[in-house]
mmCIF file of C-alpha atoms in Angstrom:
data_model
loop_
_atom_site.group_PDB
_atom_site.id
_atom_site.type_symbol
_atom_site.label_atom_id
_atom_site.label_comp_id
_atom_site.label_asym_id
_atom_site.label_seq_id
_atom_site.Cartn_x
_atom_site.Cartn_y
_atom_site.Cartn_z
ATOM 1 C CA MET A 10 -3.904 -68.641 -25.308
ATOM 2 C CA PRO A 11 -7.375 -67.386 -24.301
ATOM 3 C CA GLN A 12 -5.891 -63.926 -23.681
ATOM 4 C CA PHE A 13 -5.523 -63.336 -27.392
ATOM 5 C CA ASP A 14 -9.024 -64.478 -28.316
ATOM 6 C CA PRO A 15 -10.963 -61.281 -29.066
ATOM 7 C CA THR A 16 -14.366 -62.916 -28.486
ATOM 8 C CA PHE A 17 -14.512 -61.683 -24.897
ATOM 9 C CA TYR A 18 -12.635 -58.388 -25.294
ATOM 10 C CA ALA A 19 -15.777 -56.272 -25.378
ATOM 11 C CA THR A 20 -17.339 -57.854 -22.322
ATOM 12 C CA GLN A 21 -14.102 -57.691 -20.334
ATOM 13 C CA LEU A 22 -13.618 -54.023 -21.155
ATOM 14 C CA PHE A 23 -17.260 -53.338 -20.312
ATOM 15 C CA TRP A 24 -17.085 -55.039 -16.940
ATOM 16 C CA LEU A 25 -13.671 -53.545 -16.228
ATOM 17 C CA CYS A 26 -15.211 -50.142 -16.863
ATOM 18 C CA VAL A 27 -18.201 -50.861 -14.628
ATOM 19 C CA THR A 28 -16.231 -52.358 -11.741
ATOM 20 C CA PHE A 29 -13.407 -49.829 -11.869
ATOM 21 C CA VAL A 30 -15.751 -46.842 -11.916
ATOM 22 C CA LEU A 31 -17.669 -48.437 -9.046
ATOM 23 C CA LEU A 32 -14.437 -48.986 -7.113
ATOM 24 C CA TYR A 33 -13.330 -45.414 -7.811
ATOM 25 C CA LEU A 34 -16.634 -44.047 -6.518
ATOM 26 C CA LEU A 35 -16.578 -46.282 -3.438
ATOM 27 C CA MET A 36 -12.984 -45.346 -2.671
ATOM 28 C CA SER A 37 -13.307 -41.606 -3.230
ATOM 29 C CA THR A 38 -16.605 -41.150 -1.429
ATOM 30 C CA MET A 39 -16.556 -43.830 1.264
ATOM 31 C CA ALA A 40 -13.368 -45.652 2.116
ATOM 32 C CA MET A 41 -10.736 -42.980 1.647
ATOM 33 C CA PRO A 42 -12.443 -40.154 3.549
ATOM 34 C CA LYS A 43 -12.941 -42.572 6.440
ATOM 35 C CA ILE A 44 -9.313 -43.629 6.595
ATOM 36 C CA GLY A 45 -8.229 -40.043 6.033
ATOM 37 C CA ALA A 46 -10.438 -38.876 8.898
ATOM 38 C CA VAL A 47 -8.971 -41.475 11.245
ATOM 39 C CA LEU A 48 -5.424 -40.482 10.339
ATOM 40 C CA GLU A 49 -6.237 -36.794 10.601
ATOM 41 C CA GLU A 50 -7.900 -37.237 13.959
ATOM 42 C CA ARG A 51 -4.883 -39.117 15.269
ATOM 43 C CA GLN A 52 -2.563 -36.407 13.993
ATOM 44 C CA ARG A 53 -4.763 -33.745 15.568
ATOM 45 C CA ARG A 54 -4.785 -35.624 18.851
ATOM 46 C CA ILE A 55 -1.009 -35.913 18.813
ATOM 47 C CA ASP A 56 -0.634 -32.220 17.993
ATOM 48 C CA ASP A 57 -3.149 -31.364 20.703
ATOM 49 C CA ASN A 58 -1.251 -33.341 23.271
ATOM 50 C CA LEU A 59 2.017 -31.774 22.207
ATOM 51 C CA ASP A 60 0.431 -28.339 22.508
ATOM 52 C CA LYS A 61 -0.925 -29.176 25.926
ATOM 53 C CA ALA A 62 2.458 -30.446 27.049
ATOM 54 C CA GLY A 63 4.085 -27.235 25.849
ATOM 55 C CA GLN A 64 1.478 -25.167 27.655
ATOM 56 C CA LEU A 65 1.953 -27.099 30.891
ATOM 57 C CA LYS A 66 5.694 -26.678 30.603
ATOM 58 C CA ALA A 67 5.303 -22.919 30.171
ATOM 59 C CA GLU A 68 2.978 -22.831 33.168
ATOM 60 C CA ALA A 69 5.439 -24.769 35.291
ATOM 61 C CA GLU A 70 8.225 -22.411 34.261
ATOM 62 C CA ALA A 71 6.098 -19.394 35.152
ATOM 63 C CA ALA A 72 5.317 -20.949 38.551
ATOM 64 C CA ILE A 73 9.018 -21.574 39.167
ATOM 65 C CA ALA A 74 9.848 -17.989 38.222
ATOM 66 C CA LEU A 75 7.118 -16.729 40.547
ATOM 67 C CA TYR A 76 8.352 -18.904 43.385
ATOM 68 C CA GLU A 77 11.917 -17.772 42.912
ATOM 69 C CA LYS A 78 10.850 -14.154 42.877
ATOM 70 C CA ALA A 79 8.884 -14.633 46.102
ATOM 71 C CA LEU A 80 11.882 -16.361 47.644
ATOM 72 C CA ALA A 81 14.213 -13.531 46.679
ATOM 73 C CA GLU A 82 11.741 -10.967 47.990
ATOM 74 C CA SER A 83 11.321 -12.633 51.339
ATOM 75 C CA ARG A 84 15.059 -13.086 51.630
ATOM 76 C CA ALA A 85 15.569 -9.365 51.021
ATOM 77 C CA GLN A 86 12.813 -8.591 53.499
ATOM 78 C CA ALA A 87 14.392 -10.797 56.134
ATOM 79 C CA GLN A 88 17.763 -9.130 55.634
ATOM 80 C CA ASP A 89 16.123 -5.732 55.892
ATOM 81 C CA LEU A 90 14.401 -6.709 59.091
ATOM 82 C CA LEU A 91 17.615 -8.101 60.507
ATOM 83 C CA ARG A 92 19.555 -4.944 59.726
ATOM 84 C CA HIS A 93 16.797 -2.760 61.063
ATOM 85 C CA SER A 94 16.540 -4.570 64.376
ATOM 86 C CA ALA A 95 20.321 -4.650 64.717
ATOM 87 C CA GLU A 96 20.384 -0.873 64.234
ATOM 88 C CA THR A 97 17.599 -0.333 66.752
ATOM 89 C CA LEU A 98 19.287 -2.553 69.277
ATOM 90 C CA SER A 99 22.651 -0.855 68.921
ATOM 91 C CA LYS A 100 21.042 2.559 69.230
ATOM 92 C CA GLN A 101 19.229 1.491 72.372
ATOM 93 C CA ALA A 102 22.416 0.062 73.833
ATOM 94 C CA GLU A 103 24.283 3.286 73.107
ATOM 95 C CA GLU A 104 21.560 5.341 74.718
ATOM 96 C CA ARG A 105 21.560 3.228 77.815
ATOM 97 C CA GLN A 106 25.327 3.362 78.013
ATOM 98 C CA LYS A 107 25.237 7.127 77.742
ATOM 99 C CA GLN A 108 22.602 7.360 80.483
ATOM 100 C CA LEU A 109 24.572 5.032 82.698
ATOM 101 C CA GLY A 110 27.734 7.061 82.105
ATOM 102 C CA GLU A 111 25.942 10.266 82.991
ATOM 103 C CA ARG A 112 24.506 8.774 86.129
ATOM 104 C CA LEU A 113 27.857 7.402 87.140
ATOM 105 C CA ALA A 114 29.526 10.721 86.426
ATOM 106 C CA GLY A 115 26.893 12.443 88.579
ATOM 107 C CA GLN A 116 27.477 9.980 91.362
ATOM 108 C CA VAL A 117 31.223 10.439 91.087
ATOM 109 C CA LYS A 118 30.826 14.202 91.274
ATOM 110 C CA ALA A 119 28.537 13.923 94.307
ATOM 111 C CA GLY A 120 30.991 11.581 95.971
ATOM 112 C CA GLU A 121 33.862 13.972 95.311
ATOM 113 C CA ALA A 122 31.814 16.843 96.752
ATOM 114 C CA ARG A 123 31.064 14.774 99.815
ATOM 115 C CA ILE A 124 34.722 13.876 100.196
ATOM 116 C CA ASN A 125 35.701 17.512 99.845
ATOM 117 C CA ALA A 126 33.164 18.524 102.471
ATOM 118 C CA ALA A 127 34.416 15.827 104.808
ATOM 119 C CA LYS A 128 37.968 16.974 104.179
ATOM 120 C CA GLU A 129 37.032 20.618 104.949
ATOM 121 C CA GLN A 130 35.279 19.476 108.064
ATOM 122 C CA ALA A 131 38.248 17.375 109.080
ATOM 123 C CA LEU A 132 40.577 20.271 108.451
ATOM 124 C CA ALA A 133 38.351 22.549 110.548
ATOM 125 C CA HIS A 134 38.417 20.007 113.324
ATOM 126 C CA VAL A 135 42.199 19.805 113.001
ATOM 127 C CA ARG A 136 42.379 23.549 113.440
ATOM 128 C CA GLY A 137 40.199 23.365 116.565
ATOM 129 C CA ILE A 138 42.273 20.526 118.007
ATOM 130 C CA ALA A 139 45.527 22.287 117.108
ATOM 131 C CA THR A 140 44.326 25.466 118.795
ATOM 132 C CA GLU A 141 43.315 23.482 121.912
ATOM 133 C CA VAL A 142 46.621 21.618 121.962
ATOM 134 C CA ALA A 143 48.629 24.836 121.459
ATOM 135 C CA LYS A 144 46.660 26.611 124.202
ATOM 136 C CA SER A 145 46.986 23.827 126.691
ATOM 137 C CA THR A 146 50.661 23.271 125.801
ATOM 138 C CA ALA A 147 51.364 26.970 126.316
ATOM 139 C CA ALA A 148 49.459 26.911 129.610
ATOM 140 C CA LYS A 149 51.343 23.905 130.828
ATOM 141 C CA LEU A 150 54.684 25.216 129.735
ATOM 142 C CA THR A 151 54.339 28.842 130.749
ATOM 143 C CA GLY A 152 51.325 28.832 132.977
ATOM 144 C CA VAL A 153 49.860 31.618 130.993
ATOM 145 C CA THR A 154 46.401 31.274 129.677
ATOM 146 C CA LEU A 155 46.420 32.659 126.199
ATOM 147 C CA ASP A 156 43.590 34.314 124.513
ATOM 148 C CA ASP A 157 41.629 31.964 122.271
ATOM 149 C CA SER A 158 41.514 34.262 119.250
ATOM 150 C CA LYS A 159 45.278 34.877 119.364
ATOM 151 C CA VAL A 160 46.070 31.178 119.474
ATOM 152 C CA SER A 161 43.642 30.486 116.697
ATOM 153 C CA ALA A 162 45.229 33.125 114.489
ATOM 154 C CA ALA A 163 48.704 31.756 115.182
ATOM 155 C CA VAL A 164 47.624 28.213 114.348
ATOM 156 C CA SER A 165 45.921 29.408 111.193
ATOM 157 C CA ALA A 166 49.104 31.167 110.145
ATOM 158 C CA VAL A 167 51.168 28.020 110.743
ATOM 159 C CA LEU A 168 48.663 25.883 108.857
ATOM 160 C CA GLU A 169 48.625 28.331 106.025
ATOM 161 C CA GLU A 170 52.384 28.144 105.899
ATOM 162 C CA GLY A 171 52.407 24.304 105.896
ATOM 163 C CA ARG A 172 50.032 24.094 103.062
ATOM 164 C CA MET B 8 -1.511 -83.162 -17.272
ATOM 165 C CA ALA B 9 -3.968 -80.282 -17.422
ATOM 166 C CA ASN B 10 -3.390 -77.666 -20.060
ATOM 167 C CA PRO B 11 -1.539 -74.835 -18.267
ATOM 168 C CA VAL B 12 -3.381 -72.120 -20.191
ATOM 169 C CA GLU B 13 -6.818 -73.496 -19.432
ATOM 170 C CA GLN B 14 -6.904 -71.449 -16.212
ATOM 171 C CA PHE B 15 -7.083 -68.289 -18.316
ATOM 172 C CA LYS B 16 -10.192 -69.397 -20.147
ATOM 173 C CA ILE B 17 -13.135 -67.015 -20.023
ATOM 174 C CA GLN B 18 -16.453 -68.626 -19.182
ATOM 175 C CA PRO B 19 -19.682 -66.689 -19.570
ATOM 176 C CA LEU B 20 -21.771 -67.066 -16.422
ATOM 177 C CA VAL B 21 -24.725 -64.843 -17.366
ATOM 178 C CA PRO B 22 -25.013 -64.349 -21.150
ATOM 179 C CA ILE B 23 -25.841 -60.729 -21.950
ATOM 180 C CA GLU B 24 -25.981 -59.271 -25.421
ATOM 181 C CA VAL B 25 -26.599 -55.585 -26.121
ATOM 182 C CA GLY B 26 -26.976 -54.458 -29.730
ATOM 183 C CA GLY B 27 -25.149 -57.466 -31.083
ATOM 184 C CA VAL B 28 -22.210 -56.956 -28.671
ATOM 185 C CA ASN B 29 -21.427 -59.765 -26.267
ATOM 186 C CA LEU B 30 -21.407 -58.218 -22.778
ATOM 187 C CA SER B 31 -21.838 -61.486 -20.857
ATOM 188 C CA PHE B 32 -21.090 -61.563 -17.171
ATOM 189 C CA THR B 33 -18.047 -63.865 -17.170
ATOM 190 C CA ASN B 34 -15.774 -65.403 -14.549
ATOM 191 C CA SER B 35 -13.427 -62.477 -15.227
ATOM 192 C CA ALA B 36 -16.184 -59.984 -14.440
ATOM 193 C CA LEU B 37 -17.153 -62.005 -11.370
ATOM 194 C CA PHE B 38 -13.691 -61.667 -9.890
ATOM 195 C CA MET B 39 -13.577 -57.978 -10.687
ATOM 196 C CA VAL B 40 -16.798 -57.607 -8.692
ATOM 197 C CA VAL B 41 -15.407 -59.821 -5.905
ATOM 198 C CA SER B 42 -12.290 -57.676 -5.836
ATOM 199 C CA VAL B 43 -14.285 -54.432 -5.601
ATOM 200 C CA VAL B 44 -16.446 -55.885 -2.810
ATOM 201 C CA LEU B 45 -13.425 -57.178 -0.890
ATOM 202 C CA VAL B 46 -11.465 -53.934 -1.214
ATOM 203 C CA THR B 47 -14.433 -51.846 -0.111
ATOM 204 C CA ALA B 48 -15.352 -54.190 2.741
ATOM 205 C CA PHE B 49 -11.766 -54.385 3.952
ATOM 206 C CA LEU B 50 -11.153 -50.641 3.856
ATOM 207 C CA THR B 51 -14.464 -49.599 5.395
ATOM 208 C CA LEU B 52 -14.916 -52.318 8.011
ATOM 209 C CA SER B 53 -11.332 -52.143 9.258
ATOM 210 C CA VAL B 54 -11.581 -48.445 10.147
ATOM 211 C CA ARG B 55 -15.143 -48.649 11.420
ATOM 212 C CA GLY B 56 -13.912 -48.558 15.021
ATOM 213 C CA ARG B 57 -11.957 -45.341 14.288
ATOM 214 C CA ALA B 58 -9.489 -46.528 16.915
ATOM 215 C CA MET B 59 -6.765 -44.153 18.040
ATOM 216 C CA ILE B 60 -4.460 -47.141 18.400
ATOM 217 C CA PRO B 61 -5.210 -49.250 15.315
ATOM 218 C CA GLY B 62 -5.672 -52.997 15.376
ATOM 219 C CA ARG B 63 -4.176 -55.304 12.743
ATOM 220 C CA TRP B 64 -6.779 -54.699 10.046
ATOM 221 C CA GLN B 65 -7.051 -50.977 10.595
ATOM 222 C CA SER B 66 -3.278 -50.737 10.649
ATOM 223 C CA LEU B 67 -3.079 -52.558 7.310
ATOM 224 C CA ALA B 68 -5.681 -50.260 5.744
ATOM 225 C CA GLU B 69 -3.834 -47.202 7.058
ATOM 226 C CA ILE B 70 -0.503 -48.525 5.790
ATOM 227 C CA LEU B 71 -1.929 -49.036 2.284
ATOM 228 C CA TYR B 72 -3.497 -45.574 2.336
ATOM 229 C CA GLU B 73 -0.338 -43.843 3.513
ATOM 230 C CA PHE B 74 1.813 -45.920 1.172
ATOM 231 C CA VAL B 75 -0.057 -44.650 -1.876
ATOM 232 C CA ALA B 76 -0.312 -41.139 -0.396
ATOM 233 C CA ASN B 77 3.471 -41.020 0.067
ATOM 234 C CA MET B 78 4.016 -42.481 -3.401
ATOM 235 C CA ILE B 79 2.005 -39.635 -4.907
ATOM 236 C CA ARG B 80 3.581 -36.972 -2.743
ATOM 237 C CA ASP B 81 7.109 -38.144 -3.550
ATOM 238 C CA ASN B 82 6.585 -38.726 -7.278
ATOM 239 C CA VAL B 83 3.964 -36.205 -8.310
ATOM 240 C CA GLY B 84 4.086 -33.538 -5.631
ATOM 241 C CA SER B 85 1.295 -31.571 -4.008
ATOM 242 C CA GLU B 86 -0.579 -31.180 -7.319
ATOM 243 C CA GLY B 87 -1.045 -34.955 -7.366
ATOM 244 C CA ARG B 88 -3.344 -34.752 -4.356
ATOM 245 C CA LYS B 89 -6.512 -34.685 -6.483
ATOM 246 C CA TYR B 90 -5.482 -37.818 -8.395
ATOM 247 C CA PHE B 91 -4.975 -39.713 -5.144
ATOM 248 C CA PRO B 92 -8.370 -41.500 -5.280
ATOM 249 C CA PHE B 93 -7.676 -42.646 -8.843
ATOM 250 C CA ILE B 94 -4.150 -43.940 -8.167
ATOM 251 C CA PHE B 95 -5.331 -45.558 -4.944
ATOM 252 C CA SER B 96 -8.227 -47.310 -6.744
ATOM 253 C CA LEU B 97 -5.856 -48.416 -9.488
ATOM 254 C CA PHE B 98 -3.364 -49.797 -6.977
ATOM 255 C CA MET B 99 -6.027 -51.619 -4.965
ATOM 256 C CA PHE B 100 -7.721 -52.999 -8.111
ATOM 257 C CA VAL B 101 -4.488 -54.446 -9.478
ATOM 258 C CA LEU B 102 -3.245 -55.585 -6.062
ATOM 259 C CA PHE B 103 -6.451 -57.455 -5.235
ATOM 260 C CA GLY B 104 -6.648 -58.867 -8.776
ATOM 261 C CA ASN B 105 -3.134 -60.230 -8.425
ATOM 262 C CA LEU B 106 -3.600 -61.550 -4.877
ATOM 263 C CA LEU B 107 -7.026 -63.078 -5.555
ATOM 264 C CA GLY B 108 -5.412 -64.947 -8.435
ATOM 265 C CA MET B 109 -3.099 -66.655 -5.962
ATOM 266 C CA VAL B 110 -6.055 -68.423 -4.352
ATOM 267 C CA PRO B 111 -6.571 -71.826 -6.014
ATOM 268 C CA TYR B 112 -9.515 -72.156 -8.465
ATOM 269 C CA THR B 113 -9.851 -68.410 -8.851
ATOM 270 C CA PHE B 114 -9.552 -66.380 -12.023
ATOM 271 C CA THR B 115 -6.804 -63.782 -12.391
ATOM 272 C CA TYR B 116 -8.236 -60.874 -14.360
ATOM 273 C CA THR B 117 -4.864 -59.096 -14.375
ATOM 274 C CA SER B 118 -3.483 -61.967 -16.477
ATOM 275 C CA HIS B 119 -5.641 -60.795 -19.379
ATOM 276 C CA ILE B 120 -3.967 -58.373 -21.762
ATOM 277 C CA ILE B 121 -7.220 -56.638 -22.590
ATOM 278 C CA VAL B 122 -7.847 -55.822 -18.922
ATOM 279 C CA THR B 123 -4.346 -54.537 -18.237
ATOM 280 C CA PHE B 124 -4.412 -52.671 -21.536
ATOM 281 C CA GLY B 125 -7.740 -51.117 -20.622
ATOM 282 C CA LEU B 126 -6.285 -49.810 -17.364
ATOM 283 C CA ALA B 127 -3.096 -48.639 -19.072
ATOM 284 C CA VAL B 128 -5.053 -46.792 -21.760
ATOM 285 C CA VAL B 129 -7.102 -45.008 -19.104
ATOM 286 C CA VAL B 130 -3.852 -43.855 -17.487
ATOM 287 C CA PHE B 131 -2.349 -42.877 -20.854
ATOM 288 C CA ILE B 132 -5.357 -40.913 -22.067
ATOM 289 C CA GLY B 133 -5.874 -39.315 -18.661
ATOM 290 C CA VAL B 134 -2.237 -38.229 -18.437
ATOM 291 C CA THR B 135 -2.261 -36.850 -21.995
ATOM 292 C CA ILE B 136 -5.428 -34.845 -21.312
ATOM 293 C CA ILE B 137 -3.968 -33.474 -18.071
ATOM 294 C CA GLY B 138 -0.779 -32.529 -19.890
ATOM 295 C CA PHE B 139 -2.555 -30.629 -22.641
ATOM 296 C CA ALA B 140 -4.969 -29.034 -20.181
ATOM 297 C CA ARG B 141 -2.123 -27.687 -18.062
ATOM 298 C CA HIS B 142 0.358 -26.687 -20.743
ATOM 299 C CA GLY B 143 -1.762 -26.334 -23.899
ATOM 300 C CA ALA B 144 0.278 -26.749 -27.058
ATOM 301 C CA GLY B 145 3.387 -26.388 -24.902
ATOM 302 C CA TYR B 146 2.887 -30.001 -23.896
ATOM 303 C CA LEU B 147 4.251 -30.909 -27.336
ATOM 304 C CA ARG B 148 7.671 -29.883 -26.017
ATOM 305 C CA MET B 149 7.552 -33.247 -24.257
ATOM 306 C CA PHE B 150 8.717 -34.680 -27.573
ATOM 307 C CA PHE B 151 11.718 -32.398 -27.919
ATOM 308 C CA PRO B 152 14.075 -32.066 -24.917
ATOM 309 C CA HIS B 153 15.182 -28.608 -23.784
ATOM 310 C CA GLY B 154 18.564 -27.416 -25.035
ATOM 311 C CA ALA B 155 18.947 -29.994 -27.807
ATOM 312 C CA PRO B 156 20.158 -28.575 -31.141
ATOM 313 C CA LEU B 157 17.289 -27.954 -33.554
ATOM 314 C CA ALA B 158 18.875 -30.212 -36.200
ATOM 315 C CA THR B 159 18.484 -33.237 -33.921
ATOM 316 C CA ALA B 160 14.708 -32.773 -33.912
ATOM 317 C CA VAL B 161 14.470 -35.042 -36.938
ATOM 318 C CA ILE B 162 15.710 -37.962 -34.855
ATOM 319 C CA LEU B 163 14.638 -36.939 -31.347
ATOM 320 C CA VAL B 164 10.997 -36.148 -32.022
ATOM 321 C CA PRO B 165 10.125 -39.565 -33.513
ATOM 322 C CA ILE B 166 12.040 -41.335 -30.734
ATOM 323 C CA GLU B 167 10.263 -39.347 -28.006
ATOM 324 C CA LEU B 168 6.944 -39.818 -29.752
ATOM 325 C CA ILE B 169 7.410 -43.580 -29.999
ATOM 326 C CA SER B 170 8.594 -43.782 -26.388
ATOM 327 C CA TYR B 171 5.579 -41.753 -25.247
ATOM 328 C CA CYS B 172 3.086 -43.818 -27.233
ATOM 329 C CA SER B 173 4.597 -47.129 -26.143
ATOM 330 C CA ARG B 174 3.871 -46.300 -22.484
ATOM 331 C CA PRO B 175 0.436 -47.959 -22.355
ATOM 332 C CA PHE B 176 1.810 -51.048 -24.088
ATOM 333 C CA SER B 177 4.750 -51.457 -21.731
ATOM 334 C CA LEU B 178 2.464 -50.820 -18.762
ATOM 335 C CA ALA B 179 -0.101 -53.361 -19.969
ATOM 336 C CA ILE B 180 2.293 -56.043 -21.167
ATOM 337 C CA ARG B 181 4.472 -55.903 -18.037
ATOM 338 C CA LEU B 182 1.550 -56.729 -15.752
ATOM 339 C CA PHE B 183 -0.080 -59.205 -18.123
ATOM 340 C CA ALA B 184 3.177 -61.097 -18.799
ATOM 341 C CA ASN B 185 4.171 -61.292 -15.153
ATOM 342 C CA MET B 186 0.811 -62.648 -14.088
ATOM 343 C CA THR B 187 0.421 -65.059 -16.998
ATOM 344 C CA VAL B 188 3.925 -66.529 -16.763
ATOM 345 C CA GLY B 189 3.714 -66.869 -13.008
ATOM 346 C CA HIS B 190 0.463 -68.766 -13.200
ATOM 347 C CA ILE B 191 1.711 -71.006 -16.017
ATOM 348 C CA ILE B 192 4.806 -71.906 -13.991
ATOM 349 C CA LEU B 193 2.659 -72.737 -10.966
ATOM 350 C CA LYS B 194 0.353 -74.878 -13.099
ATOM 351 C CA VAL B 195 3.195 -76.726 -14.837
ATOM 352 C CA MET B 196 5.002 -77.403 -11.570
ATOM 353 C CA GLY B 197 1.736 -78.557 -10.032
ATOM 354 C CA GLY B 198 1.363 -80.980 -12.945
ATOM 355 C CA PHE B 199 4.866 -82.338 -12.300
ATOM 356 C CA VAL B 200 4.084 -82.910 -8.625
ATOM 357 C CA VAL B 201 1.147 -85.128 -9.588
ATOM 358 C CA ALA B 202 2.952 -86.896 -12.476
ATOM 359 C CA LEU B 203 6.119 -87.795 -10.549
ATOM 360 C CA GLY B 204 4.324 -89.521 -7.660
ATOM 361 C CA VAL B 205 6.717 -89.960 -4.707
ATOM 362 C CA PHE B 206 9.458 -87.976 -6.442
ATOM 363 C CA GLY B 207 6.971 -85.166 -6.795
ATOM 364 C CA ILE B 208 8.394 -83.924 -3.516
ATOM 365 C CA VAL B 209 11.164 -82.181 -5.499
ATOM 366 C CA PRO B 210 8.883 -80.004 -7.682
ATOM 367 C CA MET B 211 6.648 -79.622 -4.627
ATOM 368 C CA ALA B 212 9.462 -77.889 -2.701
ATOM 369 C CA PHE B 213 10.197 -75.784 -5.757
ATOM 370 C CA LEU B 214 6.517 -74.945 -6.006
ATOM 371 C CA GLY B 215 6.562 -73.660 -2.422
ATOM 372 C CA GLY B 216 9.364 -71.269 -3.270
ATOM 373 C CA VAL B 217 7.718 -70.141 -6.485
ATOM 374 C CA THR B 218 4.440 -69.521 -4.659
ATOM 375 C CA ILE B 219 6.173 -67.200 -2.186
ATOM 376 C CA LEU B 220 7.878 -65.486 -5.122
ATOM 377 C CA GLU B 221 4.540 -65.111 -6.900
ATOM 378 C CA PHE B 222 3.018 -63.404 -3.888
ATOM 379 C CA GLY B 223 5.931 -61.005 -3.963
ATOM 380 C CA ILE B 224 5.438 -60.409 -7.676
ATOM 381 C CA ALA B 225 1.704 -59.866 -7.148
ATOM 382 C CA VAL B 226 2.409 -57.015 -4.723
ATOM 383 C CA LEU B 227 5.384 -55.693 -6.655
ATOM 384 C CA GLN B 228 3.546 -55.490 -9.982
ATOM 385 C CA ALA B 229 0.676 -53.596 -8.395
ATOM 386 C CA TYR B 230 3.254 -51.198 -6.964
ATOM 387 C CA VAL B 231 5.033 -50.881 -10.329
ATOM 388 C CA PHE B 232 1.751 -50.181 -12.117
ATOM 389 C CA ALA B 233 0.843 -47.475 -9.610
ATOM 390 C CA ILE B 234 4.271 -45.843 -9.458
ATOM 391 C CA LEU B 235 4.640 -45.733 -13.251
ATOM 392 C CA SER B 236 1.241 -44.059 -13.431
ATOM 393 C CA CYS B 237 2.534 -41.558 -10.852
ATOM 394 C CA ILE B 238 5.656 -40.897 -12.911
ATOM 395 C CA TYR B 239 3.621 -40.337 -16.073
ATOM 396 C CA LEU B 240 1.382 -38.007 -14.097
ATOM 397 C CA HIS B 241 4.444 -36.128 -12.882
ATOM 398 C CA ASP B 242 5.629 -35.731 -16.490
ATOM 399 C CA ALA B 243 2.239 -34.376 -17.512
ATOM 400 C CA ILE B 244 2.132 -31.878 -14.648
ATOM 401 C CA HIS B 245 5.752 -30.723 -14.491
ATOM 402 C CA MET B 246 7.035 -31.703 -17.995
ATOM 403 C CA HIS B 247 10.256 -33.707 -17.506
#
């Protein structure tokens, strides 16, 4: 077999040395850094994108939190406003009711006073009429014309008794 | 029928002699140069585009790169990082030598014991130097396992020593034998195909299968050569 013929051992070892050293230099200085750079760049890009995605997610979460806070705030504000206006309205209604009641009470009092006055007047009239009737009745029955003041006193006494 | 070992014959293409030593540029040297050119062209041209999404060629180059990188990381560890260019060159040199040999009318330099032995000796000497550089005289403990009774040293040390020193031979002979036998089988079967005429179809079918197998062996032996180098490197760095 030619493999065991030492004639070409030296040349094969020499050229093996030359080519392998050349290959090693080409690989370590040219080919491998290039491939390594491509792989590294891809990895960096992937990491970058992952980072960016994480950042965007955090931003979105912050925005959601902010939105929810604003929502809660405006809800509280609306409730506050609602309660406030309800209070104001009920206070106003109470006030108006009180005023109305006072006015009505005043009117009732005035009406009662008027009624009382009318009653007094009517009673006075009754006394006058009773005196007239008593005087004319006495005149008709006895033919005596009685003195006005006497009749009036008598009628007053009777009225006082009837009361 | 052609002589099946004729394919291994060395032919000087450019006769060179330096100081009485024959350093002729032979067909073996030619294919080593071809291999170096092809490996370099393949690995540099394929990643020239620096594409984020690799094409077929770039993908292949990246797969080979990461394959060897993972091999070193798994078998040697992080300290093996600086030997990555060497292991990668070794793997590519053997792989392309084996695969180029599968092309008809080419010369398979990995089928020559002196070439495989040359590579194996480089690995052996390199590993031994690294071992002594890292551990000093402590590297000699390689030849005597931890915890073994001192009396067994008489037997264990020679065994370990022989096993250690036979590494370059096993490394060299494994690759050489696989390549040589594979090519002889292909040649012999090819001879049968021609000799049997019409019935040559039978060895022809067999030849197809063997060719596929040989491609597998070509890749596998390159892998074995590289991974054994990694394991030896691991031994030198971590000691067992």
